[in-house]
Coordinates of C-alpha atoms in Angstrom, one line a residue:
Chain Q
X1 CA 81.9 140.9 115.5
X2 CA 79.1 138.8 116.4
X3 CA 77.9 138.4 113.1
X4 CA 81.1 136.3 112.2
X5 CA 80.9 134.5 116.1
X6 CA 77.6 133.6 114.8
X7 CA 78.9 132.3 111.3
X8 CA 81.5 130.0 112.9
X9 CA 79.0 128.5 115.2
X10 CA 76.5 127.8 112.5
X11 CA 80.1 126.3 110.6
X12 CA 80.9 124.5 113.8
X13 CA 76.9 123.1 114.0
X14 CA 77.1 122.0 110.5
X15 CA 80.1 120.2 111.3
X16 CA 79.3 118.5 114.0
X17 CA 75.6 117.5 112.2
X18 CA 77.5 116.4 109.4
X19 CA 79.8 114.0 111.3
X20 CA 77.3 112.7 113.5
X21 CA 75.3 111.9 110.3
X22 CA 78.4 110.1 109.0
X23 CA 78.3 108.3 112.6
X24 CA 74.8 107.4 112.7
X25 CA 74.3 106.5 108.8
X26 CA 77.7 104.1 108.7
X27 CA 76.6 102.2 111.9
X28 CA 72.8 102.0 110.2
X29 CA 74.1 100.8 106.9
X30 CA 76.3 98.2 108.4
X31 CA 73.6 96.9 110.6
X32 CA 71.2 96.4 108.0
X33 CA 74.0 95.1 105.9
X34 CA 74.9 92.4 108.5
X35 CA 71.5 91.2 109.2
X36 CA 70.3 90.7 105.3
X37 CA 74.0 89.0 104.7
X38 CA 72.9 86.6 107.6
X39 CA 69.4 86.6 106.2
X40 CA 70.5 85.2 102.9
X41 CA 73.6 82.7 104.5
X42 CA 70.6 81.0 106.0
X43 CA 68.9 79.9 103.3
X44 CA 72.1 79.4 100.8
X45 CA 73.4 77.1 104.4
X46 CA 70.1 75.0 104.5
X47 CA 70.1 73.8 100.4
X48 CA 73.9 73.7 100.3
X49 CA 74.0 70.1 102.4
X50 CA 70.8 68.2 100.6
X51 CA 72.2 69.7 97.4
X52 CA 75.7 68.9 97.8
X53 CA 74.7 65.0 98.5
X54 CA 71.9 65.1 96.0
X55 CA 75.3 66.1 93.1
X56 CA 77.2 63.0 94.6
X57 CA 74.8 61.2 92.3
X58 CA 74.7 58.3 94.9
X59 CA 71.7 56.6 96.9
X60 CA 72.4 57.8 100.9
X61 CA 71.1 57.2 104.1
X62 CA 71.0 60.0 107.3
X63 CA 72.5 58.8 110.0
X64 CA 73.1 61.8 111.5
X65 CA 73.5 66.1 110.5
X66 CA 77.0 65.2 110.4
X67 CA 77.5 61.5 108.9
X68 CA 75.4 59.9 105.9
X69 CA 75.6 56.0 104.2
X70 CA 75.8 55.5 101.1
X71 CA 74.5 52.0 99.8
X72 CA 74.8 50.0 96.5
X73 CA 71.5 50.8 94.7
X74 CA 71.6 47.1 93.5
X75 CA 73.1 45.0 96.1
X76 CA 72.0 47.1 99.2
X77 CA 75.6 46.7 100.4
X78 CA 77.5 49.5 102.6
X79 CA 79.8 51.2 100.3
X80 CA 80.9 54.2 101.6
X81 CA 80.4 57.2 104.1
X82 CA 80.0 61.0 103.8
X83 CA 80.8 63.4 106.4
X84 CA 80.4 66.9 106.3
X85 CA 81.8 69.8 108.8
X86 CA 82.9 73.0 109.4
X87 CA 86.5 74.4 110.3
X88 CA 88.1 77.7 110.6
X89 CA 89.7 79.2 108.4
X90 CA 91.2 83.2 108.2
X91 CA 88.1 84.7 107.7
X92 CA 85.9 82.6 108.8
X93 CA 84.4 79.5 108.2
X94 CA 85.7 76.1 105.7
X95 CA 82.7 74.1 105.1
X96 CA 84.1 70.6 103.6
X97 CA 82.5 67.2 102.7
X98 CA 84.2 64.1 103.1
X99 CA 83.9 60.8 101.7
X100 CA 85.1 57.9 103.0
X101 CA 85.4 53.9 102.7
X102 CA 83.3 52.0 105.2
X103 CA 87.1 51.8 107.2
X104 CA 86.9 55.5 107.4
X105 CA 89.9 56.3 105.1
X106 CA 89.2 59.5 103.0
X107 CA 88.5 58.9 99.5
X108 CA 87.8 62.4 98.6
X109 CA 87.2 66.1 100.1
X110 CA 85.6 68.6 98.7
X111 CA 85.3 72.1 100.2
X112 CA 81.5 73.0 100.3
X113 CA 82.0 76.4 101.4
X114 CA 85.1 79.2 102.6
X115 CA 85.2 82.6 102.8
X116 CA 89.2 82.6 102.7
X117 CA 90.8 85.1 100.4
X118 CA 90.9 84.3 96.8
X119 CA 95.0 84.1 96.1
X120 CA 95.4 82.6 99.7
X121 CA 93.0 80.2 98.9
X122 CA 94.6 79.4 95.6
X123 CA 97.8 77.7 97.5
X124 CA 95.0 74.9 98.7
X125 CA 94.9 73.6 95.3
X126 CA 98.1 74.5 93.5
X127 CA 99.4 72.4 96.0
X128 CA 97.1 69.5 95.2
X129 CA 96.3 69.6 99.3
X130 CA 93.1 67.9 98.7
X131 CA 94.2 65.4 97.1
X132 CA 97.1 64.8 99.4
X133 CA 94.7 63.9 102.0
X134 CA 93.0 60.6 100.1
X135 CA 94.0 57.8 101.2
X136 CA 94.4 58.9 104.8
X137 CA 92.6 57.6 108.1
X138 CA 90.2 60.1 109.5
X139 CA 91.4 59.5 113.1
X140 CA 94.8 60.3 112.0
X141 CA 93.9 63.8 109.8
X142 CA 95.3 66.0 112.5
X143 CA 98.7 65.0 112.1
X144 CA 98.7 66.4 108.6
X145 CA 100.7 69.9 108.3
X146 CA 99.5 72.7 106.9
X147 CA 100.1 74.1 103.7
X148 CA 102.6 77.2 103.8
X149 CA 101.2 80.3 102.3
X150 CA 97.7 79.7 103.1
X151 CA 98.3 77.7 106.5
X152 CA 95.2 79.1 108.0
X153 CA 93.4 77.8 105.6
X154 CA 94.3 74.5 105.7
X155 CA 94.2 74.3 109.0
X156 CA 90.2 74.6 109.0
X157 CA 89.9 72.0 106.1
X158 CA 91.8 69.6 108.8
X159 CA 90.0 70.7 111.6
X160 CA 86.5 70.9 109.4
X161 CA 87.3 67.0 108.5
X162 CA 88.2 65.9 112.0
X163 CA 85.4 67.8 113.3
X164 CA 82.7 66.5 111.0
X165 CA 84.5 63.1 111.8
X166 CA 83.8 63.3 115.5
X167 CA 80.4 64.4 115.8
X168 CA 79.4 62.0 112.9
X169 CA 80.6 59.2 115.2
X170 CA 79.3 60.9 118.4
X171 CA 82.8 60.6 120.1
X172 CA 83.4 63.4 122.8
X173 CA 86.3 66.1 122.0
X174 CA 87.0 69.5 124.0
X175 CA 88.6 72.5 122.1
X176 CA 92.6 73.1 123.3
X177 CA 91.4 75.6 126.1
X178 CA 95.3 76.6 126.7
X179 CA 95.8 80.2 125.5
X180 CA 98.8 80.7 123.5
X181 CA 100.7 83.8 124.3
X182 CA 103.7 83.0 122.1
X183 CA 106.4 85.9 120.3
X184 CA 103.4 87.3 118.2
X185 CA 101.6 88.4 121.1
X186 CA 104.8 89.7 122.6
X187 CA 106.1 91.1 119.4
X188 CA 102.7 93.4 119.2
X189 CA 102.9 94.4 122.9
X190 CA 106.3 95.5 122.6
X191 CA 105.2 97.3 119.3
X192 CA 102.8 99.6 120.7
X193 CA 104.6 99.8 124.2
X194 CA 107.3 101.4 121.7
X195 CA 105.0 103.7 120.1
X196 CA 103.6 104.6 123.4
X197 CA 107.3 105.3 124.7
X198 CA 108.0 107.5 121.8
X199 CA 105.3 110.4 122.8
X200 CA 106.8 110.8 126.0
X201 CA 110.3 111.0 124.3
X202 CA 111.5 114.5 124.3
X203 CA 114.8 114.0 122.1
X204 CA 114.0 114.0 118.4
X205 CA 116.9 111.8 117.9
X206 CA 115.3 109.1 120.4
X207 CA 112.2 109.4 118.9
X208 CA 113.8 109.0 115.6
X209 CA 115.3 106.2 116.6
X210 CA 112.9 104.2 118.3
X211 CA 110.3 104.8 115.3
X212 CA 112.9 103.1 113.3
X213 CA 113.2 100.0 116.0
X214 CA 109.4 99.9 115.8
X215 CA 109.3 100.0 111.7
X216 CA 112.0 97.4 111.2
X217 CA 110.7 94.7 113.5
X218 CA 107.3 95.2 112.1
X219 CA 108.6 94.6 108.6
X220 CA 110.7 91.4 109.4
X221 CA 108.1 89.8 112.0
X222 CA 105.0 91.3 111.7
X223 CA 105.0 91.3 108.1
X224 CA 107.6 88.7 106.3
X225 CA 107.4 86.2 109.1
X226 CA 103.5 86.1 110.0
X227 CA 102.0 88.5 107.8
X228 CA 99.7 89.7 110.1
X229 CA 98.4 92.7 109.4
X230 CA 95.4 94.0 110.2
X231 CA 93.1 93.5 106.7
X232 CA 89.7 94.7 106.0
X233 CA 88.8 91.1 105.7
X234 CA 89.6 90.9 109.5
X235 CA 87.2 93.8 110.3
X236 CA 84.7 92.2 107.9
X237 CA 84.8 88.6 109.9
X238 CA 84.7 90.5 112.7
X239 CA 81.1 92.4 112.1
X240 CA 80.2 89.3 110.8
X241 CA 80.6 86.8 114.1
X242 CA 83.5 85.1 112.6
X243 CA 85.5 85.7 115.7
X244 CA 89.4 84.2 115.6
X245 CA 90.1 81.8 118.5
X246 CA 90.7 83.6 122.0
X247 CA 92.9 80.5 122.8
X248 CA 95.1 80.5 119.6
X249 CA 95.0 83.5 117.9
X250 CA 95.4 85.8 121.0
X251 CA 97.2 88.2 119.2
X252 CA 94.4 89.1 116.6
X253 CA 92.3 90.0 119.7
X254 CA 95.4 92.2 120.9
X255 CA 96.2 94.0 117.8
X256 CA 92.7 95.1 117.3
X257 CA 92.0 96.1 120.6
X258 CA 95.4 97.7 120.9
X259 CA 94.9 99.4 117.4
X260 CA 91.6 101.1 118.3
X261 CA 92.4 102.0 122.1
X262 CA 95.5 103.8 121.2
X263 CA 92.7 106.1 118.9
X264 CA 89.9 106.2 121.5
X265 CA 92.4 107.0 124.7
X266 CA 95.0 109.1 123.1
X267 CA 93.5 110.1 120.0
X268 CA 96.7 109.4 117.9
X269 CA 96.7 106.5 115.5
X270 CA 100.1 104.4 116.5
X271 CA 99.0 101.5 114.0
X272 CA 99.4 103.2 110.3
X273 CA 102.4 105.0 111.8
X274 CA 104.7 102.8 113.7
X275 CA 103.2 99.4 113.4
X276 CA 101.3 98.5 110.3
X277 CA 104.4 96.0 108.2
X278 CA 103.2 97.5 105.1
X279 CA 103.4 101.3 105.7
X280 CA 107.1 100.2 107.8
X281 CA 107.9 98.4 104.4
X282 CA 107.0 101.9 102.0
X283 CA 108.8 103.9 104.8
X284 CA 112.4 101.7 104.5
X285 CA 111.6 101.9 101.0
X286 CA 111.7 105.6 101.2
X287 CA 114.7 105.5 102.7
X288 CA 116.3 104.7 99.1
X289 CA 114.8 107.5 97.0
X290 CA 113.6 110.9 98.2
X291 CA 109.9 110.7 98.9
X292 CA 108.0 113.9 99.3
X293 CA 104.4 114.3 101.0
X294 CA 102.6 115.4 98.1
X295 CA 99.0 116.8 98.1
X296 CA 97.4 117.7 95.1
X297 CA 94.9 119.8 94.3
X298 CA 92.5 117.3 94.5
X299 CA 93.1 115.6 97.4
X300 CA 90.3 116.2 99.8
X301 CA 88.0 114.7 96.8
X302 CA 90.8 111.7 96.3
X303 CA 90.5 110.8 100.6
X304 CA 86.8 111.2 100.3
X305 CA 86.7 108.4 97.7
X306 CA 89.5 106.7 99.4
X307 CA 87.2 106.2 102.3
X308 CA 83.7 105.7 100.5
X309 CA 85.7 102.9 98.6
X310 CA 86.4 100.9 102.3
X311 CA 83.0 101.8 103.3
X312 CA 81.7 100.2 100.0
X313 CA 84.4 97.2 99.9
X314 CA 82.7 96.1 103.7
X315 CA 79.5 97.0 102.9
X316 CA 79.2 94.8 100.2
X317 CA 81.5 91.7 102.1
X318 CA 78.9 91.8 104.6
X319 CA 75.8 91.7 102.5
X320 CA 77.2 88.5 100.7
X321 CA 78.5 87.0 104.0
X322 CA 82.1 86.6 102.4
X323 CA 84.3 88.6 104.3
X324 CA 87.4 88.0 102.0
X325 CA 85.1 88.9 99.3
X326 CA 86.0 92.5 98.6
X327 CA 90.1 92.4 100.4
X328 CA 92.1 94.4 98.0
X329 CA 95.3 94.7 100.0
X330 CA 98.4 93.8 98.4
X331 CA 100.5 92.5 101.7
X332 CA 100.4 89.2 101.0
X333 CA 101.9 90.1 97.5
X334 CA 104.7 91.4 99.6
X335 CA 105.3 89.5 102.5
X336 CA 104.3 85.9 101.2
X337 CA 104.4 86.1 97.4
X338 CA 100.6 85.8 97.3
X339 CA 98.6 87.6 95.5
X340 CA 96.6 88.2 92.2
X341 CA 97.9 89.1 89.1
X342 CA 96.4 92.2 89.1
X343 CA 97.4 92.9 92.8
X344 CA 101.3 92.3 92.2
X345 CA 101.4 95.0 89.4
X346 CA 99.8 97.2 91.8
X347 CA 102.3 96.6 94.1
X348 CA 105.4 96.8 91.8
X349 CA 103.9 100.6 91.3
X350 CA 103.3 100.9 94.9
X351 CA 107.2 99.9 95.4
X352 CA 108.5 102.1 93.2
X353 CA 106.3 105.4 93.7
X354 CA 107.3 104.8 97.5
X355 CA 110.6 106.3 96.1
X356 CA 109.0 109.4 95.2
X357 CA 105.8 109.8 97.2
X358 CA 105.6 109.2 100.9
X359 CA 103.3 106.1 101.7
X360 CA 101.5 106.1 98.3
X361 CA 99.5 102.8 99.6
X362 CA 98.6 105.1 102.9
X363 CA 97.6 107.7 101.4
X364 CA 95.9 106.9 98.9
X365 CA 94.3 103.6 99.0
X366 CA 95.0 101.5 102.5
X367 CA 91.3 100.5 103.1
X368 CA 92.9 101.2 107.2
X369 CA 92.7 105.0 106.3
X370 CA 89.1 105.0 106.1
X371 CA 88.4 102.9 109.2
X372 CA 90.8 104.5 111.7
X373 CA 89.1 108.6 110.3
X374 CA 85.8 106.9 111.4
X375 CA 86.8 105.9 114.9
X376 CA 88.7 109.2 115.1
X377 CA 85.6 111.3 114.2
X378 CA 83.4 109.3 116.7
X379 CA 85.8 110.3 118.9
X380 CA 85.9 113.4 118.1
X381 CA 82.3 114.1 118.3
X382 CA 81.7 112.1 121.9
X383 CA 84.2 114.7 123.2
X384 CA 82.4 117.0 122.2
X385 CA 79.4 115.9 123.4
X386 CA 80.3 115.7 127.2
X387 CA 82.0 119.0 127.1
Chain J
X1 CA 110.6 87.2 61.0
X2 CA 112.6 88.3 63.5
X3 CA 114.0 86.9 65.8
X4 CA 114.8 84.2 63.5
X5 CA 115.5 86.5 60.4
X6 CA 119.2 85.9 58.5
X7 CA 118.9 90.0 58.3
X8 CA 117.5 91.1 60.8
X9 CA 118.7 89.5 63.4
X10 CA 122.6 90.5 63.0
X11 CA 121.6 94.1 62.5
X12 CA 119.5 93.6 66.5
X13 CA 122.4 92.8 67.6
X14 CA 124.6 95.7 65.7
X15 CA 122.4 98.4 66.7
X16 CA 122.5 97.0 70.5
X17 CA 126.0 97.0 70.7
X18 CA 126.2 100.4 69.0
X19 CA 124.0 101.6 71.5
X20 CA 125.6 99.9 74.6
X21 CA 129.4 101.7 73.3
X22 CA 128.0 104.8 73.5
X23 CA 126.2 104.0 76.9
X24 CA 129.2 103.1 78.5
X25 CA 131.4 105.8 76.8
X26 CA 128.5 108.4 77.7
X27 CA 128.2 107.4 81.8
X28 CA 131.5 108.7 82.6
X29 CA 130.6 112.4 81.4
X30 CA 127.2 111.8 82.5
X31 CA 128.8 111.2 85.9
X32 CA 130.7 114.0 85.4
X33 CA 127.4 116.4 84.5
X34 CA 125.4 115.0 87.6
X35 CA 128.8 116.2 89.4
X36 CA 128.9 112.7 91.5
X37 CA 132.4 111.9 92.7
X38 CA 132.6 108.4 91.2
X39 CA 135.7 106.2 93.0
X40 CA 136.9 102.5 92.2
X41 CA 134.5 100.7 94.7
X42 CA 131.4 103.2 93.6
X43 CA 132.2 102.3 89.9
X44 CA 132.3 98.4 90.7
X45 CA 128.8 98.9 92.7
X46 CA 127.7 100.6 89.5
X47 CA 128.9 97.8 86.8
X48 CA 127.8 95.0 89.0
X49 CA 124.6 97.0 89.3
X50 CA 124.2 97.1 85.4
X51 CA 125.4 93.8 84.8
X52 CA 122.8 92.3 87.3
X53 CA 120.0 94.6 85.2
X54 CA 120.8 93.4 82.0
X55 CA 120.5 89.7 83.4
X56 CA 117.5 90.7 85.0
X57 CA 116.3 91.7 82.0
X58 CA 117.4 89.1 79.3
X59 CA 116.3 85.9 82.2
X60 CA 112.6 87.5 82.2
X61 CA 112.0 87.6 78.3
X62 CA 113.7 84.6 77.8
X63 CA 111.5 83.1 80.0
X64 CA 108.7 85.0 77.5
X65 CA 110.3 83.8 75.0
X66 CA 110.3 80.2 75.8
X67 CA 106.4 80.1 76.2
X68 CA 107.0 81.0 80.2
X69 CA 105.1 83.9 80.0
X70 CA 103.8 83.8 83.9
X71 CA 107.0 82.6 85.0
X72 CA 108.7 85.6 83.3
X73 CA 106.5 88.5 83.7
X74 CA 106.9 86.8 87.8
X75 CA 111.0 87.0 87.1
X76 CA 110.9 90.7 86.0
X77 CA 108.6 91.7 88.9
X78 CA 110.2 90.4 91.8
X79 CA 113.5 90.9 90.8
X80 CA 113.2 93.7 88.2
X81 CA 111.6 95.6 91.1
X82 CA 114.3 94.6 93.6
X83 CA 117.2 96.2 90.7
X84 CA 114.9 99.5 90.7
X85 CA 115.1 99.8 94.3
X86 CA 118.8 99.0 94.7
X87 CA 119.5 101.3 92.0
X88 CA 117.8 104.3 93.6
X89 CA 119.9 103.2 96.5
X90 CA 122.8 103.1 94.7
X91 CA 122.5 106.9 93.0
X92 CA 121.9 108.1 96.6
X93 CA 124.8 106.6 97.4
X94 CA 126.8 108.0 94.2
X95 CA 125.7 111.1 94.7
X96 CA 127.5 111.5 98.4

């Protein structure tokens, strides 16, 4: 008898060793992951300007870190002006350059830098949006709409020109410090006040119920009206200090904090099971066929590389200081007809196999899986530790 | 070469209609075999279903076939995938 108490504690020590390695080593490899990504932004940032001027091919003169002239290399004459800024976009950042008549009417933009997500980013110039803007006064590029599908986007390419506008003519301007609390916000708070409701109901048929409530406003607003799910790319701008707008994107902040408290305090994850569009999409998918939970065989080894395949996806984002670099969800596919080639097939066999498997994406391959075991297992382990 | 071919091209079409009389002669025992009670309004789900298939089918490869390859393989995803899911629907629903 105490020979086998003694074998589960040395299980139960190896366990705990094991997770806290997992604990220690993630938060390690990320921090040394976020600070040579920085590292190497640095020095890409401080060539990217003089280099970007220096391919213009024309003879300029600083006037200030925002604003240069550029002369007539024969007649000295004014001819033109270049203004370079910085919006933001999704993930973080739009560096764009502008150049512009001596009357300040854009003549061209080009985008120096993003770290917007490929096929989102695509939109900008299927759409020709750059080129839309020429001829336009630079006092008056705010009044430009955004371009659907990729909206974010080109919101920081407007903002980016206006911005590099401003400070390259010194005039004052104060960020909108109104916070938006709109139906997003709202929508998200009812969401997991839903969720929260249905573990105090008793009544499978209420529960049942309200979980299908829950899934289908998730699908039709969450997902096909704002696609707004939460993405690795959104956890990657995150680490990386490419924080959304408290005033007017309130609800990022409130699904994200929302999504990890309803781990931390209650230790169940509400997000991948009532709230996330996508999984509510493969669920009401379900619905048509007859999906089974299957487990094979394998499938400790298949989670395993599940996981080590988000760890690897942020790992890398951060080290190149791209957050949408390494964003393999297929939502947008979905939601906004906006993806890659390669991500729409997967989601066609996504679709279908959600007739005969329950949450393939979830189970399998949501990058989500991998993030919300890691905050479960840190809680797990500080539990334990104050016991 | 087909599709262009004097011969083969009438002999396509031969064996596809050959193949579609047999289909449609076969789905009533086949309905029969899967034991689904099959009335009016389930049959006219099912045609329109089929009909809406084959359309789905011949609009994506004649977009292929008119040098629309992106546009086509675009066609049969969205709404190729859409007639999958409605027809696993539709099965549960014949099978009640």
């Amino acid at each position: 008898m105490e020979a086998d108490e003694k074998i589960i504690n040395m299980r139960n020590y190896s366990v705990h060793f094991k997770n806290w390695f997992i604990i220690i080593g993630v938060i390690l490899v990320v921090i040394v992951a976020i600070s040579l990504g920085n590292k190497r932004s640095k020095v890409k940032n401080k060539d990217l300007i003089s280099n970007s001027i220096k391919n213009l091919d024309v003879e300029t003169q600083f006037i200030n870190s925002n604003k240069w002239l550029v002369v007539n290399p024969i007649t000295g004459l004014k001819e033109n002006y270049i203004f370079i800024g910085e919006g933001k976009g999704y993930n973080g950042p739009v560096k764009v350059l502008v150049l512009s008549d001596t009357n300040h009417v854009i003549k061209s933009v080009k985008i120096l830098a993003q770290t917007e997500t490929h096929s989102y980013f695509q939109q900008i110039f299927k759409t020709n949006f750059l080129g839309k803007l020429t001829g336009i006064k630079l006092s008056s590029v705010n009044n430009i709409d955004g371009v659907s599908g990729a909206t974010k986007s080109s919101i920081g390419i407007i903002t980016g020109i206006n911005l590099a506008y401003l400070a390259g003519e010194n005039i004052e301007f104060s960020e909108n410090k109104k916070i938006q609390f709109g139906f997003l916000e709202i929508l998200i708070l009812i969401l997991f006040a839903l969720a929260l409701i249905n573990t105090r109901l008793r009544k499978k048929q209420y529960v049942r119920m309200v979980w299908w409530l829950s899934l289908f406003l998730s699908v039709i607003f969450l997902g096909f009206t704002y696609n707004q799910a939460i993405t690795i790319a959104r956890i990657n701008s995150l680490l990386l200090g490419f924080w959304p707008s408290v005033y007017t994107e309130l609800f990022v902040y409130i699904l994200i904090i929302a999504s990890i408290s309803s781990i931390v305090f209650t230790g169940k994850n509400h997000y991948c099971h009532s709230i996330c569009p996508f999984g509510a999409s493969q669920e009401l998918i379900g619905k048509l066929g007859k999906p089974k939970i299957r487990k094979p065989k394998n499938f400790k080894l298949l989670k395993r590389i599940q996981w080590s395949v988000t760890f690897f996806a942020i790992v890398i984002a951060l080290f190149m200081y791209d957050p949408g670099l390494t964003e393999y969800e297929i939502y947008g596919g979905l939601f906004k007809l906006t993806a890659t080639a390669a991500g729409f097939g997967l989601l066609i066999i996504i679709i279908i196999s959600s007739l005969f498997i329950k949450k393939p994406w979830c189970r399998y391959l949501c990058p989500l899986d991998g993030f919300f075991k890691y905050l479960s297992i840190v809680r797990k382990e500080v539990i334990h530790l104050f016991k | 070469m087909f599709p262009y071919s004097t011969m083969l091209e009438p002999l396509f079409w031969i064996i596809m209609g050959f193949l579609y009389t047999i289909f449609i002669i076969s789905i009533k025992y086949w309905a029969e075999d899967l034991k689904f009670k099959l009335n009016w309004w389930k049959w006219t789900l099912f045609s329109i279903w089929f009909i809406v298939l084959n359309i789905i089918i011949a609009g994506g490869f004649t977009l292929i076939g008119e040098n629309e390859t992106r546009a086509g393989l675009y066609f049969l995803g969205v709404f190729g995938t859409s007639i999958i899911l409605l027809g696993a629907g539709l099965w549960k629903l014949m099978r009640k």
